[in-house]
RNA sequence: GCGGGAGUAGCUCAGUCGGUAGAGCAUCAGCCUUCCAAGCUGAGGGUCGCGGGUUCGAGUCUCGUCUCCCGCUCCA
């Protein structure tokens, strides 16, 4: 089976067993929007808990918040999103490739600079020690010509971007005779604007309303509350603020199931540190986060770091944790050194002092920030794709059989234990109900009495239930039950009175947290 | 946006030459069996994505349209 087929089966399985449904399906769906079903929401909540507790419980100096999705519009001016997330796009009609129009122009400008540098180097060789680079740059006719043209284009581009003048951007591309690197042609479409932030109106009367944005990242909710948390929590640097919440990006192309959605959920932690110590903490969090992933037990070779060479406007170092999905190694989490970019800009735009007085050094400063930002939906997909197994089984009579099993770590599984009476008579259902009533306060349990026992086992394999408890005639005599293990399909007989203790040991998130 | 693929029952799919809708699984009710899916009987479930055209007659031919999935620049 190819990876693509496997991925398709995984998507079908997700729907079939109540993990993920296409949004608004009865109306033909909505592109790249998905809903989490009855099992999906449990798995998702368990992942959230694993993350949340690994942050807030295991670190005394990390606390959580839950900021609103709506934020003051100036937030996004300060964060750089208003400027940086307005991408003018253009398509080449021959190669069918899509480009960011400003990037095309920037590449052209870079080319001109390369040309100039080449000229300078040539001249340096020619003139030897007597070479005056500055003078040459100012006087050489060829260099000054290219420089002038380059500066003019740059000026036009900046102005056009500021005024959102798309036809002008198209004209620049035409004037510079920029060709598509793939097709080599200059057969371009019009330039179109893709605003990555969703707009909405605040206020019930539309003409009085202000345009606000749905947040494109949760981080800013942390930054604008930095001072509130620091003061009210009497936090001392270094300290962190964690948050789980929805974010929205009007992606140009949103694809690959729940991997890239327009509405998605992030789990972010911003860690505030003393300037100059950011690299130490950057390395610390890279290791911590990788360890969190590996503890789930899907295999260390499924993960790798990817270092960003090209950095975002706010970062001075950035690495991704990538996981090997059925469609290749893809980013699940980013660990970014964000410098003091965000807090400084909020300080500037708000006029509020966002500084920290460090009693150890006796100085005030704007803290530096290390960000860990993980996609919850991506982690969900990670768990599902790593857990999905199709197994061939040889039965006692020699015939072969197949089963689909989700080997989800027990602590994250939507249903922890399924409770079955072996027969639907002889008082077994009553006994099973009694055991379930006792355990349901501590574990997500499901009771099933329909169909043969084998069918019930398989149904729970398919949703990843790690343990099935079966009540048989012997239970009536000595109060023992069998535990059937999902991964090995083996059974073990234990006293019913010990179930709580055994299950607590096997399914608690605490034990996962201890291994990080 | 462009290119490719696909829309028939909850799921997987069949449907011949254009003749009026089928199977398996699943669901529900009952019977039988009882520790690893597929025993028996019965029931429910369909505007064949949508709209027009050709035809006595369209799931099938034709035109249009919509939606979903995959690939391409961005990111968590």
Coordinates of C-alpha atoms (C1' of nucleotides) in Angstrom, one line a residue:
Chain A
X1 CA 0.0 0.0 0.0
X2 CA 1.3 3.4 -0.9
X3 CA 1.5 6.2 1.6
X4 CA -1.1 8.1 -0.2
X5 CA -3.5 5.1 0.0
X6 CA -2.7 4.8 3.6
X7 CA -3.5 8.4 4.2
X8 CA -6.8 8.1 2.4
X9 CA -7.7 5.1 4.5
X10 CA -6.8 7.1 7.6
X11 CA -9.1 9.9 6.6
X12 CA -11.9 7.4 5.9
X13 CA -11.3 5.7 9.2
X14 CA -11.4 9.0 11.1
X15 CA -14.8 9.7 9.7
X16 CA -16.1 6.2 10.1
X17 CA -15.2 6.0 13.7
X18 CA -16.2 9.4 14.9
X19 CA -12.9 11.2 15.0
X20 CA -13.1 13.8 12.3
X21 CA -16.0 14.8 10.1
X22 CA -16.0 17.2 7.1
X23 CA -17.6 20.5 8.3
X24 CA -21.2 21.1 7.3
X25 CA -21.2 17.9 5.4
X26 CA -25.0 17.9 4.7
X27 CA -24.4 21.1 2.7
X28 CA -21.6 19.4 0.7
X29 CA -18.9 20.5 3.2
X30 CA -16.8 23.5 3.5
X31 CA -13.3 23.3 2.0
X32 CA -10.6 22.4 4.5
X33 CA -12.8 22.9 7.5
X34 CA -13.4 19.9 9.8
X35 CA -15.3 19.0 12.9
X36 CA -14.1 16.7 15.7
X37 CA -16.5 13.9 16.5
X38 CA -17.3 12.0 19.7
X39 CA -14.0 10.2 19.8
X40 CA -12.0 13.0 18.2
X41 CA -12.9 15.4 20.9
X42 CA -11.8 13.0 23.6
X43 CA -8.4 12.4 22.0
X44 CA -8.0 16.1 21.4
X45 CA -8.8 17.0 25.0
X46 CA -6.3 14.4 26.2
X47 CA -3.6 15.8 24.0
X48 CA -4.4 19.2 25.4
X49 CA -4.2 18.0 28.9
X50 CA -0.9 16.2 28.3
X51 CA 0.6 19.5 26.9
X52 CA -1.0 21.8 29.5
X53 CA 0.1 19.8 32.4
X54 CA 3.6 19.3 31.0
X55 CA 3.8 23.1 31.0
X56 CA 1.9 24.4 34.0
X57 CA 2.4 21.5 36.4
X58 CA 6.0 20.5 35.6
X59 CA 7.2 24.1 35.7
X60 CA 6.6 26.2 38.7
X61 CA 7.4 29.3 36.7
X62 CA 4.8 28.7 34.0
X63 CA 1.2 29.7 34.3
X64 CA -1.7 29.6 31.8
X65 CA -4.1 32.1 30.4
X66 CA -7.1 32.1 28.1
X67 CA -7.2 35.3 26.1
X68 CA -10.1 36.3 23.8
X69 CA -9.9 35.7 20.1
X70 CA -10.9 39.3 19.4
X71 CA -8.2 41.7 20.1
X72 CA -7.7 45.5 19.7
X73 CA -6.8 46.0 16.0
X74 CA -3.6 47.9 16.9
X75 CA -2.3 44.5 18.3
X76 CA -1.8 43.4 14.7
X77 CA -0.1 46.5 13.6
X78 CA 2.3 46.1 16.5
X79 CA 2.9 42.4 15.8
X80 CA 3.7 43.1 12.2
X81 CA 0.8 41.0 10.9
X82 CA -1.0 43.9 9.2
X83 CA 2.1 44.6 7.2
X84 CA 3.6 41.2 6.7
X85 CA 0.5 39.1 6.2
X86 CA -0.8 41.0 3.1
X87 CA 0.6 39.0 0.3
X88 CA 0.2 40.1 -3.3
X89 CA 0.1 37.0 -5.4
X90 CA 0.6 36.5 -9.1
X91 CA 0.4 33.4 -11.3
X92 CA 2.4 32.5 -14.4
X93 CA 0.0 31.2 -17.0
X94 CA 2.5 28.9 -18.6
X95 CA 4.1 27.2 -15.7
X96 CA 0.9 27.4 -13.6
X97 CA 3.1 28.4 -10.7
X98 CA 2.0 30.9 -8.1
X99 CA 4.4 33.5 -6.7
X100 CA 4.3 36.3 -4.2
X101 CA 4.6 39.3 -6.4
X102 CA 6.8 41.2 -3.9
X103 CA 9.1 38.3 -3.6
X104 CA 9.6 38.3 -7.4
X105 CA 10.5 41.9 -7.3
X106 CA 12.8 41.5 -4.4
X107 CA 14.6 38.7 -6.2
X108 CA 15.0 40.9 -9.1
X109 CA 16.5 43.7 -6.9
X110 CA 18.8 41.1 -5.4
X111 CA 20.0 40.2 -8.9
X112 CA 20.8 43.8 -9.6
X113 CA 22.8 43.9 -6.4
X114 CA 24.7 40.8 -7.5
X115 CA 25.4 42.5 -10.8
X116 CA 26.8 45.6 -9.1
X117 CA 29.0 43.5 -6.8
X118 CA 30.4 41.6 -9.7
X119 CA 31.3 44.9 -11.4
X120 CA 33.0 46.1 -8.2
X121 CA 35.0 42.9 -7.8
X122 CA 36.1 43.1 -11.4
X123 CA 37.3 46.7 -10.8
X124 CA 39.0 45.7 -7.6
X125 CA 41.1 43.2 -9.5
X126 CA 41.9 45.7 -12.2
X127 CA 42.9 48.6 -9.9
X128 CA 44.6 46.6 -7.2
X129 CA 45.6 48.5 -4.0
X130 CA 44.6 51.9 -5.3
X131 CA 41.0 50.8 -5.6
X132 CA 38.5 53.1 -3.9
X133 CA 35.2 51.1 -3.7
X134 CA 33.0 53.9 -2.5
X135 CA 34.2 56.3 -5.2
X136 CA 33.8 53.6 -7.8
X137 CA 30.2 52.9 -6.7
X138 CA 29.4 56.5 -7.0
X139 CA 31.1 57.2 -10.3
X140 CA 31.2 54.2 -12.6
X141 CA 28.4 54.8 -15.2
X142 CA 27.3 51.2 -15.4
X143 CA 27.1 50.8 -11.6
X144 CA 25.3 54.0 -11.0
X145 CA 22.8 53.2 -13.8
X146 CA 22.0 49.8 -12.2
X147 CA 21.9 51.3 -8.8
X148 CA 19.5 54.1 -9.8
X149 CA 17.2 51.6 -11.5
X150 CA 17.3 49.3 -8.6
X151 CA 16.6 52.0 -6.1
X152 CA 13.8 53.3 -8.2
X153 CA 12.1 49.9 -8.4
X154 CA 12.5 49.4 -4.7
X155 CA 11.0 52.8 -4.0
X156 CA 8.1 52.0 -6.4
X157 CA 7.5 48.6 -4.8
X158 CA 7.5 49.9 -1.2
X159 CA 5.1 52.7 -2.2
X160 CA 2.8 50.3 -4.1
X161 CA 2.7 47.9 -1.2
X162 CA 1.9 50.6 1.2
X163 CA -0.9 51.9 -1.0
X164 CA -2.0 48.5 -1.8
X165 CA -1.7 49.4 -5.5
X166 CA -1.9 46.0 -7.2
X167 CA -1.8 47.2 -10.8
X168 CA 1.3 49.2 -10.1
X169 CA 3.0 46.0 -8.7
X170 CA 2.0 44.2 -11.9
X171 CA 3.5 47.1 -13.9
X172 CA 6.8 46.9 -12.0
X173 CA 7.0 43.2 -12.9
X174 CA 6.4 44.1 -16.5
X175 CA 8.8 47.0 -16.5
X176 CA 11.6 44.9 -15.0
X177 CA 10.8 42.2 -17.5
X178 CA 10.7 39.6 -14.8
X179 CA 10.2 36.1 -16.1
X180 CA 9.0 32.9 -14.4
X181 CA 11.9 30.9 -13.3
X182 CA 10.2 27.7 -14.3
X183 CA 8.6 28.5 -17.7
X184 CA 10.9 31.5 -18.5
X185 CA 7.9 33.4 -19.9
X186 CA 6.4 36.7 -18.9
X187 CA 2.8 35.6 -19.3
X188 CA 1.4 36.8 -15.9
X189 CA -2.0 37.0 -14.5
X190 CA -3.2 40.2 -12.6
X191 CA -1.8 40.7 -9.1
X192 CA -4.3 39.7 -6.5
X193 CA -4.4 40.4 -2.8
X194 CA -4.6 37.6 -0.3
X195 CA -5.1 38.9 3.2
X196 CA -4.2 36.1 5.6
X197 CA -6.2 37.6 8.4
X198 CA -10.0 37.2 8.6
X199 CA -11.8 40.4 9.2
X200 CA -15.0 40.9 11.0
X201 CA -17.0 43.7 12.4
X202 CA -17.3 44.6 16.1
X203 CA -20.5 46.3 17.0
X204 CA -24.1 45.5 16.1
X205 CA -24.7 48.6 13.9
X206 CA -22.7 48.0 10.8
X207 CA -21.8 51.6 10.0
X208 CA -20.6 52.3 13.5
X209 CA -18.7 49.1 13.6
X210 CA -14.9 48.8 13.7
X211 CA -13.1 46.2 11.6
X212 CA -11.3 43.8 13.8
X213 CA -9.5 40.6 13.0
X214 CA -9.8 37.0 14.1
X215 CA -6.4 36.3 15.7
X216 CA -3.9 34.6 13.3
X217 CA -1.9 33.4 16.3
X218 CA -2.6 33.1 20.0
X219 CA 0.8 34.5 21.0
X220 CA -0.3 38.1 21.0
X221 CA -2.9 37.4 23.6
X222 CA 0.0 36.4 25.8
X223 CA 2.1 39.4 25.0
X224 CA -0.6 41.9 25.7
X225 CA -1.2 40.2 29.1
X226 CA 2.4 39.9 29.9
X227 CA 2.3 42.7 32.5
X228 CA -1.0 41.6 34.0
X229 CA 0.3 38.1 34.6
X230 CA 3.8 39.2 35.8
X231 CA 2.3 41.6 38.3
X232 CA -0.6 39.6 39.6
X233 CA 1.3 36.4 39.7
X234 CA 4.4 38.0 41.1
X235 CA 6.4 36.2 38.4
X236 CA 10.2 36.5 38.4
X237 CA 12.1 36.2 35.2
X238 CA 12.6 33.6 33.7
X239 CA 8.9 32.7 33.5
X240 CA 6.4 31.5 31.0
X241 CA 2.8 31.9 30.0
X242 CA 1.0 29.1 28.3
X243 CA -2.2 29.2 26.2
X244 CA -4.3 26.8 24.2
X245 CA -6.7 28.4 21.7
X246 CA -8.1 28.8 18.2
X247 CA -6.4 30.8 15.5
X248 CA -7.5 31.7 12.0
X249 CA -5.5 32.1 8.8
X250 CA -7.0 32.6 5.4
X251 CA -4.5 30.2 3.8
X252 CA -4.1 30.5 0.1
X253 CA -4.1 26.8 -0.1
X254 CA -5.5 24.8 2.9
X255 CA -5.0 21.1 2.3
X256 CA -4.0 17.7 3.6
X257 CA -6.9 16.9 5.8
X258 CA -6.6 18.6 9.2
X259 CA -2.9 19.4 8.6
X260 CA -3.5 22.8 7.2
X261 CA -6.8 24.4 8.1
X262 CA -8.1 27.9 8.1
X263 CA -9.4 27.5 11.6
X264 CA -7.0 25.7 13.8
X265 CA -5.9 25.3 17.4
X266 CA -2.5 26.2 18.8
X267 CA -0.8 25.4 22.0
X268 CA 1.7 28.1 22.7
X269 CA 4.0 29.0 25.5
X270 CA 6.0 32.2 25.6
X271 CA 9.0 32.1 27.9
X272 CA 10.3 35.5 29.1
X273 CA 14.1 35.6 29.7
X274 CA 16.9 38.0 30.5
X275 CA 18.4 39.5 27.3
X276 CA 21.5 37.7 26.4
X277 CA 20.3 34.4 27.9
X278 CA 17.9 33.7 25.0
X279 CA 20.1 31.1 23.3
X280 CA 20.5 29.0 26.4
X281 CA 16.7 28.9 26.9
X282 CA 16.2 28.3 23.2
X283 CA 18.3 25.2 23.4
X284 CA 16.6 24.1 26.6
X285 CA 13.1 24.3 25.1
X286 CA 14.2 22.6 21.9
X287 CA 15.2 19.6 24.0
X288 CA 12.2 19.7 26.3
X289 CA 9.7 19.8 23.5
X290 CA 11.4 17.0 21.6
X291 CA 11.3 14.9 24.8
X292 CA 7.6 15.6 25.2
X293 CA 7.0 14.3 21.7
X294 CA 9.2 11.2 22.1
X295 CA 7.5 10.3 25.3
X296 CA 4.4 9.4 23.4
X297 CA 6.4 6.5 22.2
X298 CA 5.9 6.5 18.4
X299 CA 9.6 6.1 17.7
X300 CA 12.4 8.6 17.9
X301 CA 13.3 8.2 14.2
X302 CA 9.9 9.6 13.3
X303 CA 11.0 13.1 14.5
X304 CA 13.7 15.5 13.4
X305 CA 14.6 19.1 13.9
X306 CA 14.6 21.5 11.0
X307 CA 16.5 24.7 11.4
X308 CA 15.1 27.8 9.7
X309 CA 17.6 29.6 7.5
X310 CA 15.2 32.3 6.5
X311 CA 13.8 33.8 9.6
X312 CA 10.4 35.5 10.2
X313 CA 10.3 39.2 10.9
X314 CA 10.3 38.7 14.6
X315 CA 12.9 35.9 15.2
X316 CA 16.7 35.6 15.6
X317 CA 16.7 31.8 15.7
X318 CA 14.0 29.2 14.8
X319 CA 13.7 25.5 14.6
X320 CA 10.9 23.2 13.8
X321 CA 10.1 19.8 15.1
X322 CA 9.1 17.7 12.1
X323 CA 7.2 14.4 12.2
X324 CA 7.1 11.8 9.4
X325 CA 3.5 11.9 8.3
X326 CA 2.2 9.6 5.5
X327 CA 2.9 12.6 3.2
X328 CA 6.4 13.1 4.4
X329 CA 8.3 15.0 7.2
X330 CA 6.2 18.0 8.1
X331 CA 6.3 20.7 10.8
X332 CA 4.3 20.0 13.9
X333 CA 5.9 22.5 16.3
X334 CA 8.1 25.6 16.1
X335 CA 10.6 26.8 18.7
X336 CA 11.4 30.4 18.0
X337 CA 13.6 32.9 19.7
X338 CA 11.4 36.0 19.2
X339 CA 13.8 38.5 20.8
X340 CA 12.1 41.5 22.4
X341 CA 10.3 42.2 19.1
X342 CA 6.8 41.8 20.3
X343 CA 7.0 43.4 23.7
X344 CA 9.0 46.3 22.3
X345 CA 6.4 46.9 19.6
X346 CA 3.5 46.7 22.0
X347 CA 5.3 49.1 24.3
X348 CA 5.8 51.5 21.4
X349 CA 2.2 51.3 20.1
X350 CA 0.4 51.2 23.4
X351 CA 2.6 53.7 25.2
X352 CA 2.7 51.4 28.2
X353 CA 6.0 50.4 29.8
X354 CA 6.4 46.7 29.3
X355 CA 9.6 46.3 31.2
X356 CA 10.8 44.1 34.0
X357 CA 12.9 45.3 36.9
X358 CA 15.5 42.6 37.6
X359 CA 16.4 42.7 41.3
X360 CA 19.5 40.6 40.6
X361 CA 21.1 43.0 38.2
X362 CA 19.3 46.1 39.4
X363 CA 18.3 46.9 35.8
X364 CA 15.1 47.3 33.9
X365 CA 14.7 45.8 30.5
X366 CA 12.2 44.5 28.0
X367 CA 12.4 40.7 28.3
X368 CA 13.4 38.4 25.4
X369 CA 11.0 35.7 24.5
X370 CA 11.4 32.0 23.6
X371 CA 8.3 30.7 22.0
X372 CA 7.2 27.1 21.7
X373 CA 4.2 26.8 19.4
X374 CA 2.6 23.5 18.5
X375 CA -0.3 22.8 16.3
X376 CA -2.9 20.9 18.2
X377 CA -4.7 19.6 15.1
X378 CA -1.3 18.6 13.6
X379 CA -0.5 16.7 16.8
X380 CA -3.8 15.0 16.6
X381 CA -3.1 13.9 13.1
X382 CA 0.4 12.9 14.2
X383 CA -1.1 10.6 16.9
X384 CA -3.6 9.1 14.5
X385 CA -1.2 8.4 11.7
X386 CA 1.4 6.9 14.0
X387 CA -1.3 4.9 15.8
X388 CA -3.0 3.5 12.7
X389 CA -2.1 -0.1 12.0
X390 CA -3.5 -2.8 9.7
X391 CA -2.5 -6.2 11.0
X392 CA -2.7 -9.7 9.7
X393 CA -3.6 -12.3 12.3
X394 CA -3.2 -16.0 12.0
X395 CA -6.0 -17.7 13.9
X396 CA -5.8 -20.9 15.9
X397 CA -7.3 -22.9 13.0
X398 CA -4.6 -21.5 10.7
X399 CA -6.9 -19.2 8.7
X400 CA -5.8 -15.5 8.5
X401 CA -7.7 -12.5 9.5
X402 CA -7.2 -8.8 9.4
X403 CA -7.8 -6.1 12.0
X404 CA -7.4 -2.3 12.1
X405 CA -6.1 -1.1 15.4
X406 CA -5.3 2.4 16.6
X407 CA -2.3 2.0 19.0
X408 CA -2.9 5.3 20.7
X409 CA -0.9 5.8 24.0
X410 CA -3.4 4.6 26.7
X411 CA -3.2 8.0 28.4
X412 CA -4.5 9.7 25.3
X413 CA -7.1 7.1 24.1
X414 CA -10.6 8.5 23.8
X415 CA -12.1 5.4 25.7
X416 CA -9.9 3.9 28.3
X417 CA -11.8 0.7 28.9
X418 CA -14.7 -1.1 27.4
X419 CA -16.7 -3.4 29.7
X420 CA -18.4 -6.4 28.2
X421 CA -20.6 -9.2 29.6
X422 CA -19.5 -12.3 27.8
X423 CA -23.2 -13.2 27.4
X424 CA -26.3 -11.1 27.5
X425 CA -27.9 -13.3 30.1
X426 CA -27.2 -15.2 33.4
X427 CA -26.8 -12.0 35.3
X428 CA -23.6 -11.1 33.5
X429 CA -24.9 -7.7 32.2
X430 CA -25.9 -6.8 35.7
X431 CA -22.5 -7.7 37.0
X432 CA -20.8 -5.7 34.2
X433 CA -23.0 -2.7 34.9
X434 CA -22.0 -2.8 38.5
X435 CA -18.3 -2.8 37.7
X436 CA -18.8 0.0 35.2
X437 CA -20.7 2.1 37.7
X438 CA -17.8 1.8 40.0
X439 CA -15.1 2.7 37.4
X440 CA -16.9 5.4 35.4
X441 CA -16.0 8.2 37.8
X442 CA -12.3 7.7 37.1
X443 CA -12.1 6.5 33.6
X444 CA -13.8 7.0 30.2
X445 CA -15.7 3.7 30.0
X446 CA -18.0 2.1 27.5
X447 CA -20.4 -0.7 28.0
X448 CA -21.3 -3.1 25.2
X449 CA -23.3 -6.2 25.1
X450 CA -24.4 -6.5 21.5
X451 CA -22.7 -8.9 19.0
X452 CA -20.2 -11.6 19.7
X453 CA -17.3 -10.8 22.0
X454 CA -14.8 -10.9 19.0
X455 CA -16.7 -8.2 17.2
X456 CA -16.8 -6.0 20.3
X457 CA -13.0 -6.4 20.7
X458 CA -12.5 -5.4 17.1
X459 CA -14.8 -2.4 17.3
X460 CA -12.7 -1.1 20.2
X461 CA -9.4 -1.8 18.4
X462 CA -10.7 0.5 15.7
X463 CA -11.1 3.4 18.1
X464 CA -8.0 2.6 20.1
X465 CA -9.5 1.5 23.4
X466 CA -6.5 0.0 25.2
X467 CA -8.3 -2.3 27.6
X468 CA -11.4 -4.5 27.3
X469 CA -12.8 -5.9 30.6
X470 CA -14.9 -9.1 30.1
X471 CA -17.3 -10.4 32.7
X472 CA -17.9 -14.2 32.4
X473 CA -19.4 -16.9 34.5
X474 CA -16.3 -17.2 36.6
X475 CA -16.8 -13.6 37.6
X476 CA -20.0 -14.6 39.4
X477 CA -18.1 -17.2 41.4
X478 CA -14.9 -15.5 42.3
X479 CA -15.2 -11.8 41.2
X480 CA -12.4 -12.0 38.8
X481 CA -12.5 -10.5 35.3
X482 CA -10.3 -10.7 32.2
X483 CA -8.4 -7.7 30.8
X484 CA -7.8 -8.0 27.1
X485 CA -4.9 -5.9 25.8
X486 CA -5.4 -4.0 22.6
X487 CA -1.8 -4.2 21.2
X488 CA -1.1 -7.9 22.0
X489 CA -4.6 -9.2 22.1
X490 CA -3.6 -11.2 25.1
X491 CA -5.8 -11.7 28.1
X492 CA -5.1 -11.7 31.8
X493 CA -7.4 -12.6 34.7
X494 CA -7.5 -10.3 37.7
X495 CA -9.7 -9.6 40.7
X496 CA -12.3 -7.0 39.8
X497 CA -11.4 -5.2 43.0
X498 CA -7.9 -4.5 41.6
X499 CA -9.2 -2.9 38.4
X500 CA -9.1 0.7 39.6
X501 CA -5.5 0.4 40.8
X502 CA -4.3 -1.4 37.6
X503 CA -6.0 1.0 35.3
X504 CA -4.8 4.1 37.1
X505 CA -1.3 2.9 36.6
X506 CA -1.8 2.2 32.9
X507 CA -3.9 5.1 31.7
X508 CA -2.8 8.1 33.8
X509 CA -1.3 11.1 32.1
X510 CA 0.8 11.4 35.3
X511 CA 2.9 8.5 34.3
X512 CA 3.4 10.0 30.8
X513 CA 4.5 13.3 32.4
X514 CA 7.0 11.5 34.7
X515 CA 8.8 10.2 31.6
X516 CA 9.4 13.5 29.9
Chain B
rG1 C1' -6.3 30.6 -9.3
rC2 C1' -4.3 26.5 -12.5
rG3 C1' -3.8 21.3 -13.5
rG4 C1' -5.4 16.2 -12.2
rG5 C1' -9.1 12.7 -9.9
rA6 C1' -13.9 11.8 -7.9
rG7 C1' -19.5 12.4 -6.7
rU8 C1' -25.1 5.9 -6.8
rA9 C1' -27.8 3.5 0.7
rG10 C1' -24.2 5.3 6.9
rC11 C1' -19.4 2.8 4.5
rU12 C1' -17.1 0.0 0.1
rC13 C1' -18.8 -0.5 -4.5
rA14 C1' -21.7 -2.9 -9.0
rG15 C1' -25.2 -1.2 -12.5
rU16 C1' -24.3 -4.6 -19.6
rC17 C1' -26.9 -2.0 -25.5
rG18 C1' -30.6 4.0 -22.7
rG19 C1' -35.9 0.3 -20.3
rU20 C1' -37.4 2.9 -14.4
rA21 C1' -32.2 0.9 -8.2
rG22 C1' -28.7 -3.6 -6.6
rA23 C1' -24.7 -6.4 -3.4
rG24 C1' -21.6 -6.8 0.9
rC25 C1' -20.7 -4.6 5.3
rA26 C1' -23.1 -1.3 8.9
rU27 C1' -27.9 0.0 11.6
rC28 C1' -32.6 -1.8 14.0
rA29 C1' -36.0 -6.0 15.9
rG30 C1' -36.0 -11.1 17.0
rC31 C1' -33.8 -16.3 17.2
rC32 C1' -29.2 -19.2 17.8
rU33 C1' -24.0 -19.5 19.5
rU34 C1' -20.6 -17.9 23.4
rC35 C1' -13.5 -15.3 24.6
rC36 C1' -11.2 -12.5 19.1
rA37 C1' -15.0 -9.8 12.6
rA38 C1' -18.3 -12.1 8.4
rG39 C1' -24.8 -18.1 11.9
rC40 C1' -30.5 -17.5 10.8
rU41 C1' -35.1 -14.5 9.9
rG42 C1' -37.2 -9.9 9.1
rA43 C1' -37.1 -4.4 8.7
rG44 C1' -35.7 0.5 7.7
rG45 C1' -32.6 3.3 4.6
rG46 C1' -31.8 6.3 -2.5
rU47 C1' -34.3 13.4 -5.8
rC48 C1' -28.2 8.2 -8.6
rG49 C1' -24.2 16.0 -6.5
rC50 C1' -27.5 19.9 -8.9
rG51 C1' -29.8 22.1 -13.4
rG52 C1' -30.9 22.1 -18.6
rG53 C1' -31.0 19.2 -23.4
rU54 C1' -31.8 14.7 -26.7
rU55 C1' -35.5 10.6 -26.2
rC56 C1' -41.7 7.4 -25.6
rG57 C1' -38.1 6.6 -21.6
rA58 C1' -31.6 9.0 -18.8
rG59 C1' -27.7 6.5 -13.1
rU60 C1' -26.2 5.5 -18.3
rC61 C1' -25.8 10.0 -23.9
rU62 C1' -25.0 15.5 -24.1
rC63 C1' -24.2 20.6 -22.3
rG64 C1' -23.6 23.5 -18.1
rU65 C1' -22.8 24.0 -13.0
rC66 C1' -21.6 22.9 -7.8
rU67 C1' -18.8 20.3 -4.2
rC68 C1' -14.9 17.4 -2.3
rC69 C1' -10.0 15.2 -2.7
rC70 C1' -4.6 15.5 -4.6
rG71 C1' -0.4 18.8 -6.5
rC72 C1' 1.9 24.1 -6.6
rU73 C1' 3.7 29.7 -3.2
rC74 C1' 2.7 30.4 3.1
rC75 C1' 2.8 28.5 7.9
rA76 C1' 1.3 25.8 13.4

